[in-house]
Amino acid sequence: MTRLLRITLLSLLFIAGVLTALIYSLTWRPDDKQILPVSCVAPRAPTLLPGQALKVMTWNVQYLAGKNYVFWYDTADGSGPDDLPTVEDMAFSLDEVARVIRDEQPDILLLQELDEGAKSSHYQDQVALLQERLVDLYPCSAQAFDWKADFVPSLHIFGSVGRKLVTLSRYQIEHAERLQLPVSPANFISRQFQPKPALLLTYLPLSDGGQLAVLNTRLDGDVPGRTAVQEQVKATVKLLDKFEGRGTPWLIGGDFNLLPLGQFLRLDAGKRGQYSPDSELHLLWDKYPMIPSNSESSGIDRKKWLTHFPNDPRVDGPDRTLDYLFYSPRIKRVEAKVRQEDTLRISNHLPVIARFLLPAAQ
């Protein structure tokens, strides 16, 4: 009996070891800080000038899936009927995203949810596909994964994932980093497969020897508890405080998945579950200017500043604000808008666009 027990235990240990090795081989564990390659065609990329105007756009393009679906993750109980878009719908969305970008021609473009090698997007390299259409506008770029695995055993995925943050720039980028944010609590196995939210940090040189720090992010949405989200915001604020302390001008944009002041109670009760009544985003807006501001996103013209149009057939238009630009007080806001009029069928998020003036030379 003792020998049988020993054999059984050894067999179980062997199986556990094999499963652990398999999970590790299929998943991705990035370092807290990674230096990233920068793609920059220097002769075509000018250097930023102190005091110049700068147009910035942030947009979550929802892996070019479009608005013809209710995906499994779009419903609170995971019962959405769709798992992936068609290639034809993705081609339409790609052309539409390129059209809007070409029309706006921002100097810096912050994109979230572009896929590479993911089953749900037919294994496309969406960054390459988009860059082919914008090659004359953006000589410089940097990109970072915030979700990656060769195989996710979810019935709705059951294959690879690869989702990216991408920053495109008309101006030189001299350095890029991926900074890991705190992840949502989960057991050991689940943690290996879950998204790993991050900051994509790029430094753009200024002609006077200084730098502009540009950050791109997508924070966790609809996570159990709110601890991880709060820690992600705290980590972001801590980094921005460092830039302020050094005198480095900065701006950050992305899909924060958090509501502004006053929108929680305006949502239908059934849609409030993934948000806190006291938005964790206050840690940012308490210290730094935000686009849209709270007065804009909750004021009389608040409909103009809504950025999220849920994939829900019961909703006929944007109903909340989740996407923002924050910027250093050293930078001056000139104008801003959410482009709504011709973007409602492209993604479940709408682009936020702003024009700034960089600090003058000291």
mmCIF file of C-alpha atoms in Angstrom:
data_model
loop_
_atom_site.group_PDB
_atom_site.id
_atom_site.type_symbol
_atom_site.label_atom_id
_atom_site.label_comp_id
_atom_site.label_asym_id
_atom_site.label_seq_id
_atom_site.Cartn_x
_atom_site.Cartn_y
_atom_site.Cartn_z
ATOM 1 C CA MET A 1 0.000 0.000 0.000
ATOM 2 C CA THR A 2 2.862 2.336 0.860
ATOM 3 C CA ARG A 3 4.477 1.642 -2.494
ATOM 4 C CA LEU A 4 1.175 2.263 -4.317
ATOM 5 C CA LEU A 5 0.723 5.548 -2.464
ATOM 6 C CA ARG A 6 4.268 6.590 -3.349
ATOM 7 C CA ILE A 7 3.701 5.796 -7.020
ATOM 8 C CA THR A 8 0.407 7.679 -6.990
ATOM 9 C CA LEU A 9 1.992 10.756 -5.400
ATOM 10 C CA LEU A 10 4.904 10.702 -7.828
ATOM 11 C CA SER A 11 2.493 10.365 -10.740
ATOM 12 C CA LEU A 12 0.447 13.314 -9.510
ATOM 13 C CA LEU A 13 3.594 15.401 -9.059
ATOM 14 C CA PHE A 14 4.719 14.477 -12.559
ATOM 15 C CA ILE A 15 1.345 15.440 -14.042
ATOM 16 C CA ALA A 16 1.341 18.721 -12.098
ATOM 17 C CA GLY A 17 4.853 19.453 -13.332
ATOM 18 C CA VAL A 18 3.910 18.754 -16.939
ATOM 19 C CA LEU A 19 0.803 20.958 -16.682
ATOM 20 C CA THR A 20 2.803 23.779 -15.099
ATOM 21 C CA ALA A 21 5.441 23.560 -17.821
ATOM 22 C CA LEU A 22 2.717 23.540 -20.482
ATOM 23 C CA ILE A 23 1.000 26.601 -19.011
ATOM 24 C CA TYR A 24 4.314 28.444 -18.795
ATOM 25 C CA SER A 25 5.134 27.602 -22.407
ATOM 26 C CA LEU A 26 1.769 28.888 -23.641
ATOM 27 C CA THR A 27 1.609 32.131 -21.671
ATOM 28 C CA TRP A 28 3.503 35.374 -21.276
ATOM 29 C CA ARG A 29 5.098 36.893 -18.196
ATOM 30 C CA PRO A 30 6.567 40.280 -19.089
ATOM 31 C CA ASP A 31 9.087 42.070 -16.902
ATOM 32 C CA ASP A 32 7.875 45.053 -14.905
ATOM 33 C CA LYS A 33 9.910 47.278 -17.228
ATOM 34 C CA GLN A 34 10.851 46.465 -20.803
ATOM 35 C CA ILE A 35 12.840 48.558 -23.250
ATOM 36 C CA LEU A 36 10.994 48.427 -26.565
ATOM 37 C CA PRO A 37 12.235 48.782 -30.126
ATOM 38 C CA VAL A 38 11.355 52.053 -31.822
ATOM 39 C CA SER A 39 10.643 52.154 -35.523
ATOM 40 C CA CYS A 40 11.613 55.567 -36.876
ATOM 41 C CA VAL A 41 12.579 56.691 -40.362
ATOM 42 C CA ALA A 42 14.723 59.566 -39.144
ATOM 43 C CA PRO A 43 15.043 61.629 -42.373
ATOM 44 C CA ARG A 44 11.257 62.015 -42.522
ATOM 45 C CA ALA A 45 10.707 62.568 -38.815
ATOM 46 C CA PRO A 46 11.182 66.128 -37.569
ATOM 47 C CA THR A 47 12.013 67.045 -33.986
ATOM 48 C CA LEU A 48 9.454 68.750 -31.760
ATOM 49 C CA LEU A 49 9.979 72.437 -31.052
ATOM 50 C CA PRO A 50 9.313 74.063 -27.672
ATOM 51 C CA GLY A 51 6.103 76.089 -27.776
ATOM 52 C CA GLN A 52 4.728 74.432 -30.903
ATOM 53 C CA ALA A 53 1.161 73.249 -31.436
ATOM 54 C CA LEU A 54 0.567 69.500 -31.146
ATOM 55 C CA LYS A 55 -2.535 67.553 -32.152
ATOM 56 C CA VAL A 56 -3.159 64.276 -30.294
ATOM 57 C CA MET A 57 -5.806 61.601 -30.783
ATOM 58 C CA THR A 58 -6.587 58.540 -28.651
ATOM 59 C CA TRP A 59 -8.833 55.745 -29.910
ATOM 60 C CA ASN A 60 -9.680 52.212 -28.835
ATOM 61 C CA VAL A 61 -10.388 50.566 -32.189
ATOM 62 C CA GLN A 62 -11.735 47.273 -30.710
ATOM 63 C CA TYR A 63 -9.473 45.062 -32.858
ATOM 64 C CA LEU A 64 -11.315 46.357 -35.953
ATOM 65 C CA ALA A 65 -14.366 44.266 -35.071
ATOM 66 C CA GLY A 66 -16.947 46.913 -35.944
ATOM 67 C CA LYS A 67 -20.449 47.288 -34.549
ATOM 68 C CA ASN A 68 -22.382 44.381 -36.037
ATOM 69 C CA TYR A 69 -21.939 42.059 -33.066
ATOM 70 C CA VAL A 70 -22.753 41.430 -29.428
ATOM 71 C CA PHE A 71 -19.675 39.563 -28.261
ATOM 72 C CA TRP A 72 -19.706 37.096 -25.398
ATOM 73 C CA TYR A 73 -17.897 39.572 -23.129
ATOM 74 C CA ASP A 74 -20.331 42.396 -23.928
ATOM 75 C CA THR A 75 -22.971 40.997 -21.580
ATOM 76 C CA ALA A 76 -22.643 40.820 -17.808
ATOM 77 C CA ASP A 77 -23.210 37.058 -17.760
ATOM 78 C CA GLY A 78 -20.942 36.296 -20.737
ATOM 79 C CA SER A 79 -23.874 35.157 -22.867
ATOM 80 C CA GLY A 80 -23.308 37.378 -25.896
ATOM 81 C CA PRO A 81 -23.895 35.277 -29.034
ATOM 82 C CA ASP A 82 -20.788 36.295 -31.003
ATOM 83 C CA ASP A 83 -17.201 35.120 -30.595
ATOM 84 C CA LEU A 84 -15.418 36.819 -33.497
ATOM 85 C CA PRO A 85 -16.077 39.201 -36.393
ATOM 86 C CA THR A 86 -15.877 38.303 -40.065
ATOM 87 C CA VAL A 87 -12.853 39.179 -42.184
ATOM 88 C CA GLU A 88 -15.105 41.367 -44.334
ATOM 89 C CA ASP A 89 -16.296 43.447 -41.374
ATOM 90 C CA MET A 90 -12.717 43.841 -40.157
ATOM 91 C CA ALA A 91 -11.604 45.030 -43.605
ATOM 92 C CA PHE A 92 -14.377 47.638 -43.569
ATOM 93 C CA SER A 93 -13.350 48.817 -40.088
ATOM 94 C CA LEU A 94 -9.694 49.011 -41.125
ATOM 95 C CA ASP A 95 -10.559 51.277 -44.038
ATOM 96 C CA GLU A 96 -12.786 53.404 -41.820
ATOM 97 C CA VAL A 97 -10.149 53.776 -39.097
ATOM 98 C CA ALA A 98 -7.610 54.826 -41.734
ATOM 99 C CA ARG A 99 -10.113 57.283 -43.219
ATOM 100 C CA VAL A 100 -10.742 59.024 -39.905
ATOM 101 C CA ILE A 101 -7.033 59.189 -39.077
ATOM 102 C CA ARG A 102 -6.212 60.642 -42.494
ATOM 103 C CA ASP A 103 -8.962 63.205 -42.103
ATOM 104 C CA GLU A 104 -7.809 64.298 -38.640
ATOM 105 C CA GLN A 105 -4.051 63.799 -39.196
ATOM 106 C CA PRO A 106 -3.056 64.056 -35.518
ATOM 107 C CA ASP A 107 0.640 64.535 -34.817
ATOM 108 C CA ILE A 108 0.544 61.767 -32.209
ATOM 109 C CA LEU A 109 -1.880 58.862 -32.401
ATOM 110 C CA LEU A 110 -2.572 56.626 -29.397
ATOM 111 C CA LEU A 111 -4.371 53.404 -30.323
ATOM 112 C CA GLN A 112 -5.621 50.617 -28.092
ATOM 113 C CA GLU A 113 -6.771 47.075 -28.925
ATOM 114 C CA LEU A 114 -4.943 46.317 -32.140
ATOM 115 C CA ASP A 115 -4.353 42.590 -32.555
ATOM 116 C CA GLU A 116 -1.442 40.506 -33.722
ATOM 117 C CA GLY A 117 -1.686 36.737 -34.100
ATOM 118 C CA ALA A 118 -5.015 36.436 -32.265
ATOM 119 C CA LYS A 119 -7.596 33.822 -33.181
ATOM 120 C CA SER A 120 -10.469 36.264 -32.593
ATOM 121 C CA SER A 121 -9.118 38.551 -35.326
ATOM 122 C CA HIS A 122 -8.158 35.784 -37.763
ATOM 123 C CA TYR A 123 -4.462 36.001 -36.853
ATOM 124 C CA GLN A 124 -4.036 39.390 -38.533
ATOM 125 C CA ASP A 125 -1.146 41.742 -37.845
ATOM 126 C CA GLN A 126 -3.412 44.749 -37.530
ATOM 127 C CA VAL A 127 -0.613 47.186 -36.739
ATOM 128 C CA ALA A 128 1.104 46.335 -40.021
ATOM 129 C CA LEU A 129 -2.180 46.537 -41.939
ATOM 130 C CA LEU A 130 -2.904 49.999 -40.556
ATOM 131 C CA GLN A 131 0.641 51.268 -41.027
ATOM 132 C CA GLU A 132 0.498 50.294 -44.702
ATOM 133 C CA ARG A 133 -2.344 52.784 -45.063
ATOM 134 C CA LEU A 134 -0.635 55.517 -43.035
ATOM 135 C CA VAL A 135 3.011 55.086 -44.012
ATOM 136 C CA ASP A 136 3.287 58.627 -45.390
ATOM 137 C CA LEU A 137 1.902 60.187 -42.191
ATOM 138 C CA TYR A 138 3.695 58.412 -39.344
ATOM 139 C CA PRO A 139 7.385 57.578 -39.781
ATOM 140 C CA CYS A 140 7.793 56.711 -36.092
ATOM 141 C CA SER A 141 6.041 54.129 -33.949
ATOM 142 C CA ALA A 142 6.246 51.982 -30.831
ATOM 143 C CA GLN A 143 4.008 49.151 -29.676
ATOM 144 C CA ALA A 144 3.521 46.886 -26.682
ATOM 145 C CA PHE A 145 1.350 43.890 -25.895
ATOM 146 C CA ASP A 146 -1.081 44.104 -22.995
ATOM 147 C CA TRP A 147 -2.503 40.609 -23.561
ATOM 148 C CA LYS A 148 -0.645 37.700 -25.081
ATOM 149 C CA ALA A 149 -0.863 33.912 -24.973
ATOM 150 C CA ASP A 150 -0.414 31.110 -27.484
ATOM 151 C CA PHE A 151 -3.533 29.441 -26.159
ATOM 152 C CA VAL A 152 -6.344 30.497 -23.820
ATOM 153 C CA PRO A 153 -8.577 27.577 -22.757
ATOM 154 C CA SER A 154 -11.764 29.657 -22.604
ATOM 155 C CA LEU A 155 -14.544 28.147 -24.713
ATOM 156 C CA HIS A 156 -15.093 31.543 -26.342
ATOM 157 C CA ILE A 157 -11.429 31.964 -27.282
ATOM 158 C CA PHE A 158 -9.873 28.494 -27.382
ATOM 159 C CA GLY A 159 -6.832 29.755 -29.189
ATOM 160 C CA SER A 160 -4.248 32.509 -29.216
ATOM 161 C CA VAL A 161 -4.584 36.110 -28.060
ATOM 162 C CA GLY A 162 -2.374 39.071 -28.876
ATOM 163 C CA ARG A 163 -3.551 42.593 -28.153
ATOM 164 C CA LYS A 164 -1.480 45.759 -28.357
ATOM 165 C CA LEU A 165 -1.114 49.400 -27.456
ATOM 166 C CA VAL A 166 0.318 51.356 -30.392
ATOM 167 C CA THR A 167 1.725 54.884 -30.549
ATOM 168 C CA LEU A 168 2.278 56.488 -33.963
ATOM 169 C CA SER A 169 4.079 59.805 -34.332
ATOM 170 C CA ARG A 170 4.916 62.332 -37.027
ATOM 171 C CA TYR A 171 7.836 63.356 -34.834
ATOM 172 C CA GLN A 172 10.934 61.536 -33.716
ATOM 173 C CA ILE A 173 10.654 58.972 -30.937
ATOM 174 C CA GLU A 174 13.992 58.352 -29.268
ATOM 175 C CA HIS A 175 13.053 55.798 -26.611
ATOM 176 C CA ALA A 176 10.130 53.532 -25.672
ATOM 177 C CA GLU A 177 9.292 51.386 -22.648
ATOM 178 C CA ARG A 178 6.575 49.009 -21.540
ATOM 179 C CA LEU A 179 5.717 49.512 -17.863
ATOM 180 C CA GLN A 180 3.645 46.777 -16.244
ATOM 181 C CA LEU A 181 0.647 47.899 -14.186
ATOM 182 C CA PRO A 182 -0.803 45.910 -11.259
ATOM 183 C CA VAL A 183 -2.899 42.966 -12.469
ATOM 184 C CA SER A 184 -6.288 41.802 -11.276
ATOM 185 C CA PRO A 185 -6.286 39.246 -8.445
ATOM 186 C CA ALA A 186 -6.681 35.664 -9.640
ATOM 187 C CA ASN A 187 -5.532 32.166 -8.836
ATOM 188 C CA PHE A 188 -2.152 31.008 -10.122
ATOM 189 C CA ILE A 189 -3.474 29.356 -13.282
ATOM 190 C CA SER A 190 -5.965 32.062 -14.276
ATOM 191 C CA ARG A 191 -3.341 34.742 -13.709
ATOM 192 C CA GLN A 192 -1.160 33.290 -16.470
ATOM 193 C CA PHE A 193 -3.873 33.732 -19.115
ATOM 194 C CA GLN A 194 -5.394 37.073 -18.142
ATOM 195 C CA PRO A 195 -4.630 40.475 -19.721
ATOM 196 C CA LYS A 196 -1.635 42.343 -18.338
ATOM 197 C CA PRO A 197 -2.432 46.069 -18.518
ATOM 198 C CA ALA A 198 0.515 48.347 -19.086
ATOM 199 C CA LEU A 199 1.723 51.820 -19.906
ATOM 200 C CA LEU A 200 3.383 52.301 -23.283
ATOM 201 C CA LEU A 201 5.811 55.141 -22.603
ATOM 202 C CA THR A 202 7.542 56.993 -25.429
ATOM 203 C CA TYR A 203 9.956 59.895 -25.232
ATOM 204 C CA LEU A 204 9.920 62.463 -28.027
ATOM 205 C CA PRO A 205 12.992 64.727 -28.140
ATOM 206 C CA LEU A 206 12.645 68.507 -28.169
ATOM 207 C CA SER A 207 14.993 70.690 -30.179
ATOM 208 C CA ASP A 208 16.243 72.420 -27.010
ATOM 209 C CA GLY A 209 17.463 69.121 -25.550
ATOM 210 C CA GLY A 210 14.372 68.370 -23.479
ATOM 211 C CA GLN A 211 11.802 65.612 -23.903
ATOM 212 C CA LEU A 212 8.055 65.146 -24.130
ATOM 213 C CA ALA A 213 6.844 61.976 -22.390
ATOM 214 C CA VAL A 214 3.808 60.396 -24.078
ATOM 215 C CA LEU A 215 1.922 57.515 -22.460
ATOM 216 C CA ASN A 216 -0.695 55.195 -23.924
ATOM 217 C CA THR A 217 -2.796 52.782 -21.858
ATOM 218 C CA ARG A 218 -5.881 50.677 -21.480
ATOM 219 C CA LEU A 219 -6.837 49.952 -17.878
ATOM 220 C CA ASP A 220 -8.737 46.881 -16.714
ATOM 221 C CA GLY A 221 -12.490 46.923 -17.130
ATOM 222 C CA ASP A 222 -15.163 44.838 -15.407
ATOM 223 C CA VAL A 223 -12.796 43.177 -12.933
ATOM 224 C CA PRO A 224 -13.813 41.441 -9.679
ATOM 225 C CA GLY A 225 -13.401 43.980 -6.912
ATOM 226 C CA ARG A 226 -11.842 47.377 -7.509
ATOM 227 C CA THR A 227 -8.424 46.970 -5.887
ATOM 228 C CA ALA A 228 -6.514 46.299 -9.108
ATOM 229 C CA VAL A 229 -8.062 49.262 -10.920
ATOM 230 C CA GLN A 230 -7.248 51.586 -8.040
ATOM 231 C CA GLU A 231 -3.668 50.314 -7.943
ATOM 232 C CA GLN A 232 -3.338 50.825 -11.693
ATOM 233 C CA VAL A 233 -4.433 54.442 -11.362
ATOM 234 C CA LYS A 234 -2.134 54.982 -8.372
ATOM 235 C CA ALA A 235 0.838 53.589 -10.301
ATOM 236 C CA THR A 236 0.022 55.910 -13.195
ATOM 237 C CA VAL A 237 -0.259 58.953 -10.930
ATOM 238 C CA LYS A 238 3.052 58.078 -9.269
ATOM 239 C CA LEU A 239 4.823 58.081 -12.633
ATOM 240 C CA LEU A 240 3.210 61.346 -13.722
ATOM 241 C CA ASP A 241 4.266 62.924 -10.432
ATOM 242 C CA LYS A 242 7.855 61.950 -11.249
ATOM 243 C CA PHE A 243 7.651 63.685 -14.609
ATOM 244 C CA GLU A 244 6.271 66.808 -12.947
ATOM 245 C CA GLY A 245 9.047 66.732 -10.372
ATOM 246 C CA ARG A 246 11.678 66.554 -13.117
ATOM 247 C CA GLY A 247 10.076 69.322 -15.148
ATOM 248 C CA THR A 248 9.328 66.931 -18.033
ATOM 249 C CA PRO A 249 6.155 67.827 -19.964
ATOM 250 C CA TRP A 250 3.903 64.818 -20.485
ATOM 251 C CA LEU A 251 0.548 63.664 -21.741
ATOM 252 C CA ILE A 252 -1.311 60.380 -21.433
ATOM 253 C CA GLY A 253 -4.278 59.045 -23.339
ATOM 254 C CA GLY A 254 -6.235 55.857 -23.592
ATOM 255 C CA ASP A 255 -9.210 53.783 -22.594
ATOM 256 C CA PHE A 256 -9.308 54.136 -18.817
ATOM 257 C CA ASN A 257 -12.536 52.128 -18.424
ATOM 258 C CA LEU A 258 -13.582 54.539 -15.661
ATOM 259 C CA LEU A 259 -16.412 57.050 -15.420
ATOM 260 C CA PRO A 260 -16.056 60.790 -14.846
ATOM 261 C CA LEU A 261 -17.758 62.631 -12.018
ATOM 262 C CA GLY A 262 -21.551 62.504 -12.228
ATOM 263 C CA GLN A 263 -22.057 59.758 -14.812
ATOM 264 C CA PHE A 264 -22.490 56.791 -12.471
ATOM 265 C CA LEU A 265 -26.044 57.714 -11.475
ATOM 266 C CA ARG A 266 -26.962 58.587 -15.060
ATOM 267 C CA LEU A 267 -26.322 55.004 -16.144
ATOM 268 C CA ASP A 268 -29.141 52.489 -15.934
ATOM 269 C CA ALA A 269 -28.870 50.472 -12.724
ATOM 270 C CA GLY A 270 -28.035 47.316 -14.669
ATOM 271 C CA LYS A 271 -24.975 48.951 -16.230
ATOM 272 C CA ARG A 272 -23.390 50.260 -13.037
ATOM 273 C CA GLY A 273 -22.025 46.982 -11.731
ATOM 274 C CA GLN A 274 -18.558 47.278 -13.252
ATOM 275 C CA TYR A 275 -18.022 50.814 -11.923
ATOM 276 C CA SER A 276 -17.525 52.392 -8.536
ATOM 277 C CA PRO A 277 -19.840 55.221 -7.380
ATOM 278 C CA ASP A 278 -16.663 57.076 -6.410
ATOM 279 C CA SER A 279 -14.642 56.748 -9.611
ATOM 280 C CA GLU A 280 -11.020 55.725 -9.096
ATOM 281 C CA LEU A 281 -10.195 58.208 -11.828
ATOM 282 C CA HIS A 282 -10.466 61.010 -9.255
ATOM 283 C CA LEU A 283 -6.887 60.181 -8.257
ATOM 284 C CA LEU A 284 -5.891 61.580 -11.642
ATOM 285 C CA TRP A 285 -8.354 64.417 -12.128
ATOM 286 C CA ASP A 286 -7.740 65.722 -8.604
ATOM 287 C CA LYS A 287 -4.170 66.544 -9.672
ATOM 288 C CA TYR A 288 -4.066 66.987 -13.430
ATOM 289 C CA PRO A 289 -6.191 68.500 -16.220
ATOM 290 C CA MET A 290 -8.410 66.032 -18.081
ATOM 291 C CA ILE A 291 -10.083 65.908 -21.500
ATOM 292 C CA PRO A 292 -13.017 65.785 -21.397
ATOM 293 C CA SER A 293 -13.176 67.626 -18.093
ATOM 294 C CA ASN A 294 -15.800 66.701 -15.516
ATOM 295 C CA SER A 295 -17.770 69.832 -16.345
ATOM 296 C CA GLU A 296 -17.824 68.807 -20.013
ATOM 297 C CA SER A 297 -18.633 65.122 -19.550
ATOM 298 C CA SER A 298 -21.373 65.765 -16.985
ATOM 299 C CA GLY A 299 -22.565 69.221 -18.028
ATOM 300 C CA ILE A 300 -25.384 70.454 -20.224
ATOM 301 C CA ASP A 301 -23.565 69.376 -23.403
ATOM 302 C CA ARG A 302 -22.407 66.054 -21.956
ATOM 303 C CA LYS A 303 -23.693 64.064 -24.948
ATOM 304 C CA LYS A 304 -20.937 65.616 -27.056
ATOM 305 C CA TRP A 305 -18.330 64.057 -24.768
ATOM 306 C CA LEU A 306 -19.576 60.476 -24.564
ATOM 307 C CA THR A 307 -16.932 58.069 -25.885
ATOM 308 C CA HIS A 308 -18.368 54.565 -25.407
ATOM 309 C CA PHE A 309 -21.128 53.006 -27.507
ATOM 310 C CA PRO A 310 -21.796 49.543 -26.019
ATOM 311 C CA ASN A 311 -22.321 46.508 -28.230
ATOM 312 C CA ASP A 312 -25.828 46.186 -26.877
ATOM 313 C CA PRO A 313 -28.899 46.161 -29.157
ATOM 314 C CA ARG A 314 -30.881 47.944 -26.441
ATOM 315 C CA VAL A 315 -28.557 50.963 -26.644
ATOM 316 C CA ASP A 316 -28.942 53.271 -29.640
ATOM 317 C CA GLY A 317 -25.915 55.498 -29.090
ATOM 318 C CA PRO A 318 -22.990 56.399 -26.826
ATOM 319 C CA ASP A 319 -23.989 56.388 -23.160
ATOM 320 C CA ARG A 320 -20.813 56.987 -21.113
ATOM 321 C CA THR A 321 -17.310 58.446 -21.151
ATOM 322 C CA LEU A 322 -14.387 56.045 -20.689
ATOM 323 C CA ASP A 323 -11.618 57.516 -22.868
ATOM 324 C CA TYR A 324 -9.504 60.499 -21.862
ATOM 325 C CA LEU A 325 -6.425 62.609 -22.331
ATOM 326 C CA PHE A 326 -4.570 63.928 -19.281
ATOM 327 C CA TYR A 327 -1.705 66.362 -19.576
ATOM 328 C CA SER A 328 0.893 68.270 -17.621
ATOM 329 C CA PRO A 329 -0.152 71.711 -16.348
ATOM 330 C CA ARG A 330 2.913 72.954 -18.255
ATOM 331 C CA ILE A 331 1.056 72.153 -21.479
ATOM 332 C CA LYS A 332 -1.782 74.412 -22.653
ATOM 333 C CA ARG A 333 -5.034 73.022 -24.034
ATOM 334 C CA VAL A 334 -6.208 74.865 -27.154
ATOM 335 C CA GLU A 335 -9.247 72.855 -28.274
ATOM 336 C CA ALA A 336 -10.726 69.378 -27.929
ATOM 337 C CA LYS A 337 -13.580 67.194 -29.118
ATOM 338 C CA VAL A 338 -14.933 63.664 -29.350
ATOM 339 C CA ARG A 339 -15.453 62.760 -32.995
ATOM 340 C CA GLN A 340 -18.923 61.227 -32.995
ATOM 341 C CA GLU A 341 -20.607 62.174 -36.235
ATOM 342 C CA ASP A 342 -19.078 59.509 -38.501
ATOM 343 C CA THR A 343 -17.447 57.016 -36.117
ATOM 344 C CA LEU A 344 -20.402 55.285 -34.460
ATOM 345 C CA ARG A 345 -20.204 52.158 -36.638
ATOM 346 C CA ILE A 346 -16.422 51.679 -36.495
ATOM 347 C CA SER A 347 -15.739 50.719 -32.874
ATOM 348 C CA ASN A 348 -17.452 50.632 -29.509
ATOM 349 C CA HIS A 349 -15.209 53.566 -28.556
ATOM 350 C CA LEU A 350 -14.997 56.993 -30.162
ATOM 351 C CA PRO A 351 -11.818 58.997 -30.777
ATOM 352 C CA VAL A 352 -10.877 61.810 -28.398
ATOM 353 C CA ILE A 353 -8.928 64.576 -30.123
ATOM 354 C CA ALA A 354 -7.154 67.600 -28.669
ATOM 355 C CA ARG A 355 -4.790 70.333 -29.752
ATOM 356 C CA PHE A 356 -2.154 71.591 -27.319
ATOM 357 C CA LEU A 357 0.668 74.100 -27.064
ATOM 358 C CA LEU A 358 3.909 72.693 -25.698
ATOM 359 C CA PRO A 359 5.809 74.700 -23.077
ATOM 360 C CA ALA A 360 8.036 77.420 -24.488
ATOM 361 C CA ALA A 361 11.796 77.119 -24.184
ATOM 362 C CA GLN A 362 13.141 78.203 -20.812
#
